[in-house]
Amino acid sequence: MNFDISERCINLYKFFRDRDTSLNISIGSIQKQVNSFIFYENCTMNTVDESFKNFTSKSVNKDPEVKKINQKTLNQILYENKIKRIDYLNIDVEGYEMNVLNGF
């Protein structure tokens, strides 16, 4: 499974990894709509974390595009997709790690 706040990244996953489930969502501690901060469509610095957004804005000298995106918990995603076992979990969420883990 792949999750990303960049729609372009998800479309690329769907093309190159067509057997995977790829979702254009945020993962966090509760289900809600959040602001995603998109600096570039394939940027590794895109985030939903406000303080990381501020740091990145200064680093790249650019304001991000702000897009509303749905957020779910990792527990919800696992339940909805009937996943009972995880072999490998990589969390790369630019400052939002504790929010993801709090929803697990």
Coordinates of N, CA and C in Angstrom, one line a residue:
M1 N 0.8 -1.2 0.0 CA 0.0 0.0 0.0 C 0.9 1.2 0.0
N2 N 0.4 2.2 -0.7 CA 1.1 3.5 -0.8 C 0.2 4.6 -0.5
F3 N 0.6 5.6 0.3 CA -0.2 6.8 0.7 C 0.7 8.0 0.4
D4 N 0.1 9.0 -0.2 CA 0.8 10.2 -0.5 C -0.2 11.4 -0.6
I5 N 0.3 12.6 -0.2 CA -0.6 13.7 -0.3 C -0.5 14.4 -1.7
S6 N 0.5 13.9 -2.5 CA 0.6 14.4 -3.8 C -0.1 13.5 -4.8
E7 N -1.1 14.1 -5.5 CA -1.9 13.3 -6.5 C -1.0 12.8 -7.6
R8 N 0.0 13.6 -8.0 CA 0.9 13.1 -9.1 C 1.7 11.9 -8.6
C9 N 2.2 11.9 -7.4 CA 2.9 10.7 -6.9 C 2.0 9.5 -6.9
I10 N 0.8 9.6 -6.5 CA -0.2 8.5 -6.4 C -0.4 8.0 -7.9
N11 N -0.6 8.9 -8.8 CA -0.8 8.5 -10.2 C 0.4 7.7 -10.7
L12 N 1.6 8.1 -10.3 CA 2.8 7.4 -10.7 C 2.9 6.0 -10.1
Y13 N 2.5 5.9 -8.8 CA 2.4 4.6 -8.2 C 1.4 3.7 -8.9
K14 N 0.3 4.2 -9.2 CA -0.7 3.4 -9.9 C -0.2 2.9 -11.3
F15 N 0.6 3.7 -11.9 CA 1.1 3.3 -13.2 C 2.2 2.3 -13.1
F16 N 3.2 2.6 -12.2 CA 4.4 1.7 -12.1 C 4.2 0.5 -11.1
R17 N 3.3 0.7 -10.2 CA 3.1 -0.4 -9.2 C 1.6 -0.7 -9.2
D18 N 1.1 -1.2 -10.4 CA -0.3 -1.4 -10.6 C -1.0 -2.5 -9.7
R19 N -0.2 -3.3 -9.1 CA -0.7 -4.3 -8.2 C -0.9 -3.8 -6.7
D20 N -0.3 -2.7 -6.5 CA -0.4 -2.0 -5.1 C -1.7 -1.3 -5.0
T21 N -2.1 -1.0 -3.8 CA -3.2 -0.1 -3.5 C -2.6 1.2 -3.2
S22 N -2.9 2.3 -3.9 CA -2.3 3.6 -3.7 C -3.4 4.6 -3.5
L23 N -3.3 5.4 -2.4 CA -4.3 6.3 -2.0 C -3.8 7.7 -1.8
N24 N -4.5 8.7 -2.4 CA -4.1 10.1 -2.2 C -4.8 10.6 -1.0
I25 N -4.2 10.3 0.2 CA -4.7 10.7 1.5 C -3.6 11.1 2.4
S26 N -4.0 11.7 3.5 CA -3.0 11.9 4.6 C -3.3 10.8 5.7
I27 N -2.3 10.4 6.4 CA -2.5 9.5 7.5 C -2.2 10.3 8.8
G28 N -3.1 10.2 9.8 CA -2.9 10.9 11.1 C -3.6 10.3 12.2
S29 N -3.8 11.0 13.3 CA -4.3 10.5 14.5 C -5.8 10.4 14.6
I30 N -6.5 11.2 13.7 CA -8.0 11.2 13.6 C -8.4 11.4 12.2
Q31 N -9.6 11.0 11.9 CA -10.2 11.2 10.5 C -10.7 12.6 10.5
K32 N -10.3 13.3 9.5 CA -10.7 14.7 9.2 C -10.1 15.2 7.9
Q33 N -10.5 16.4 7.5 CA -9.9 17.1 6.4 C -8.7 17.9 6.9
V34 N -7.6 17.9 6.2 CA -6.5 18.7 6.6 C -5.9 19.5 5.4
N35 N -5.1 20.5 5.7 CA -4.4 21.2 4.7 C -3.2 20.4 4.3
S36 N -3.0 20.2 3.0 CA -1.7 19.7 2.6 C -0.9 20.8 1.9
F37 N 0.3 20.8 2.2 CA 1.2 21.9 1.7 C 2.1 21.3 0.6
I38 N 1.8 21.7 -0.7 CA 2.5 21.1 -1.8 C 3.4 22.1 -2.4
F39 N 4.7 21.9 -2.2 CA 5.7 22.8 -2.8 C 6.0 22.5 -4.3
Y40 N 6.1 21.2 -4.6 CA 6.2 20.8 -6.0 C 5.5 19.4 -6.0
E41 N 4.9 19.0 -7.1 CA 4.2 17.8 -7.1 C 5.0 16.5 -6.7
N42 N 6.2 16.5 -7.0 CA 7.0 15.3 -6.6 C 8.1 15.6 -5.6
C43 N 7.8 16.6 -4.8 CA 8.7 17.1 -3.8 C 8.7 16.2 -2.5
T44 N 9.8 15.8 -2.0 CA 9.8 15.0 -0.8 C 9.6 15.9 0.5
M45 N 9.4 17.2 0.3 CA 9.2 18.1 1.4 C 7.7 18.5 1.6
N46 N 6.8 18.0 0.7 CA 5.4 18.2 0.9 C 5.0 17.7 2.2
T47 N 4.0 18.3 2.9 CA 3.7 17.9 4.2 C 2.3 18.4 4.6
V48 N 1.8 17.9 5.7 CA 0.5 18.4 6.3 C 0.9 19.0 7.7
D49 N 2.1 19.0 8.0 CA 2.6 19.6 9.3 C 2.9 21.1 9.1
E50 N 2.2 21.9 9.9 CA 2.4 23.4 9.8 C 3.8 23.9 10.1
S51 N 4.4 23.4 11.1 CA 5.8 23.8 11.4 C 6.8 23.4 10.4
F52 N 6.6 22.1 9.9 CA 7.5 21.7 8.8 C 7.3 22.5 7.6
K53 N 6.1 22.9 7.3 CA 5.8 23.7 6.2 C 6.5 25.0 6.3
N54 N 6.5 25.6 7.4 CA 7.2 26.9 7.6 C 8.7 26.8 7.4
F55 N 9.3 25.7 7.9 CA 10.7 25.4 7.7 C 11.0 25.2 6.3
T56 N 10.2 24.5 5.6 CA 10.5 24.2 4.1 C 10.3 25.5 3.3
S57 N 9.3 26.3 3.6 CA 9.1 27.5 2.9 C 10.3 28.4 2.9
K58 N 11.0 28.5 4.1 CA 12.2 29.2 4.2 C 13.3 28.6 3.5
S59 N 13.4 27.2 3.5 CA 14.5 26.5 2.9 C 14.5 26.6 1.4
V60 N 13.3 26.5 0.8 CA 13.2 26.5 -0.7 C 12.7 27.9 -1.2
N61 N 12.5 28.8 -0.3 CA 12.2 30.2 -0.6 C 10.9 30.2 -1.5
K62 N 9.9 29.5 -1.1 CA 8.7 29.4 -1.9 C 7.5 29.1 -0.9
D63 N 6.4 29.7 -1.2 CA 5.2 29.3 -0.5 C 4.5 28.1 -1.2
P64 N 4.0 27.2 -0.4 CA 3.3 26.0 -1.0 C 1.9 26.3 -1.5
E65 N 1.5 25.5 -2.4 CA 0.1 25.5 -2.8 C -0.6 24.7 -1.6
V66 N -1.8 25.2 -1.2 CA -2.5 24.6 -0.1 C -3.7 23.9 -0.7
K67 N -3.8 22.6 -0.4 CA -4.9 21.8 -0.9 C -5.5 21.0 0.3
K68 N -6.9 21.0 0.3 CA -7.6 20.2 1.3 C -7.5 18.7 0.9
I69 N -7.2 17.9 1.9 CA -7.1 16.5 1.6 C -7.7 15.7 2.8
N70 N -8.3 14.5 2.5 CA -8.8 13.7 3.6 C -7.7 13.0 4.3
Q71 N -7.9 12.9 5.6 CA -7.0 12.2 6.5 C -7.7 11.1 7.2
K72 N -7.1 9.9 7.2 CA -7.6 8.7 7.9 C -6.5 8.3 8.9
T73 N -7.0 7.4 9.8 CA -6.0 6.8 10.7 C -5.4 5.5 10.0
L74 N -4.2 5.1 10.5 CA -3.7 3.9 9.9 C -4.5 2.7 10.3
N75 N -5.1 2.7 11.5 CA -6.0 1.7 11.9 C -7.2 1.6 10.9
Q76 N -7.8 2.7 10.5 CA -8.9 2.7 9.6 C -8.5 2.1 8.3
I77 N -7.4 2.5 7.8 CA -6.9 2.0 6.5 C -6.7 0.5 6.5
L78 N -6.1 0.0 7.6 CA -5.8 -1.4 7.8 C -7.2 -2.2 7.8
Y79 N -8.1 -1.7 8.6 CA -9.4 -2.3 8.7 C -10.2 -2.3 7.4
E80 N -10.2 -1.2 6.7 CA -10.9 -1.1 5.4 C -10.4 -2.0 4.4
N81 N -9.1 -2.3 4.4 CA -8.4 -3.1 3.4 C -8.1 -4.5 3.9
K82 N -8.7 -4.8 5.1 CA -8.6 -6.2 5.6 C -7.2 -6.7 5.8
I83 N -6.3 -5.8 6.2 CA -4.9 -6.1 6.4 C -4.7 -6.5 7.9
K84 N -4.3 -7.7 8.1 CA -4.1 -8.3 9.5 C -2.7 -8.4 9.9
R85 N -1.8 -8.3 8.9 CA -0.3 -8.4 9.2 C 0.5 -7.4 8.4
I86 N 1.5 -6.8 9.0 CA 2.4 -5.9 8.3 C 3.7 -6.5 8.3
D87 N 4.3 -6.7 7.1 CA 5.7 -7.2 7.0 C 6.7 -6.0 7.1
Y88 N 6.4 -4.9 6.5 CA 7.3 -3.8 6.5 C 6.5 -2.5 6.5
L89 N 6.9 -1.6 7.3 CA 6.2 -0.3 7.5 C 7.2 0.8 7.4
N90 N 7.1 1.7 6.4 CA 8.0 2.9 6.3 C 7.1 4.1 6.4
I91 N 7.4 4.9 7.4 CA 6.7 6.2 7.7 C 7.6 7.3 7.4
D92 N 7.3 8.1 6.3 CA 8.1 9.2 5.9 C 7.1 10.4 5.7
V93 N 6.8 11.1 6.7 CA 5.8 12.1 6.7 C 6.2 13.5 7.1
E94 N 7.4 13.8 7.0 CA 7.9 15.2 7.2 C 7.4 15.9 8.4
G95 N 7.7 15.4 9.6 CA 7.3 16.1 10.8 C 6.0 15.6 11.4
Y96 N 5.3 14.7 10.8 CA 3.9 14.3 11.2 C 3.9 12.8 11.8
E97 N 5.1 12.3 12.1 CA 5.3 10.9 12.6 C 4.4 10.6 13.8
M98 N 4.4 11.4 14.8 CA 3.7 11.1 16.0 C 2.2 11.1 15.8
N99 N 1.7 11.9 14.9 CA 0.3 11.9 14.5 C -0.1 10.6 13.8
V100 N 0.8 10.1 13.0 CA 0.5 8.8 12.3 C 0.5 7.7 13.3
L101 N 1.5 7.7 14.2 CA 1.6 6.6 15.2 C 0.4 6.6 16.2
N102 N -0.1 7.8 16.5 CA -1.2 7.9 17.4 C -2.5 7.4 16.9
G103 N -2.6 7.2 15.6 CA -3.7 6.6 14.9 C -3.5 5.1 14.6
F104 N -2.5 4.5 15.2 CA -2.2 3.1 15.0 C -2.4 2.3 16.2

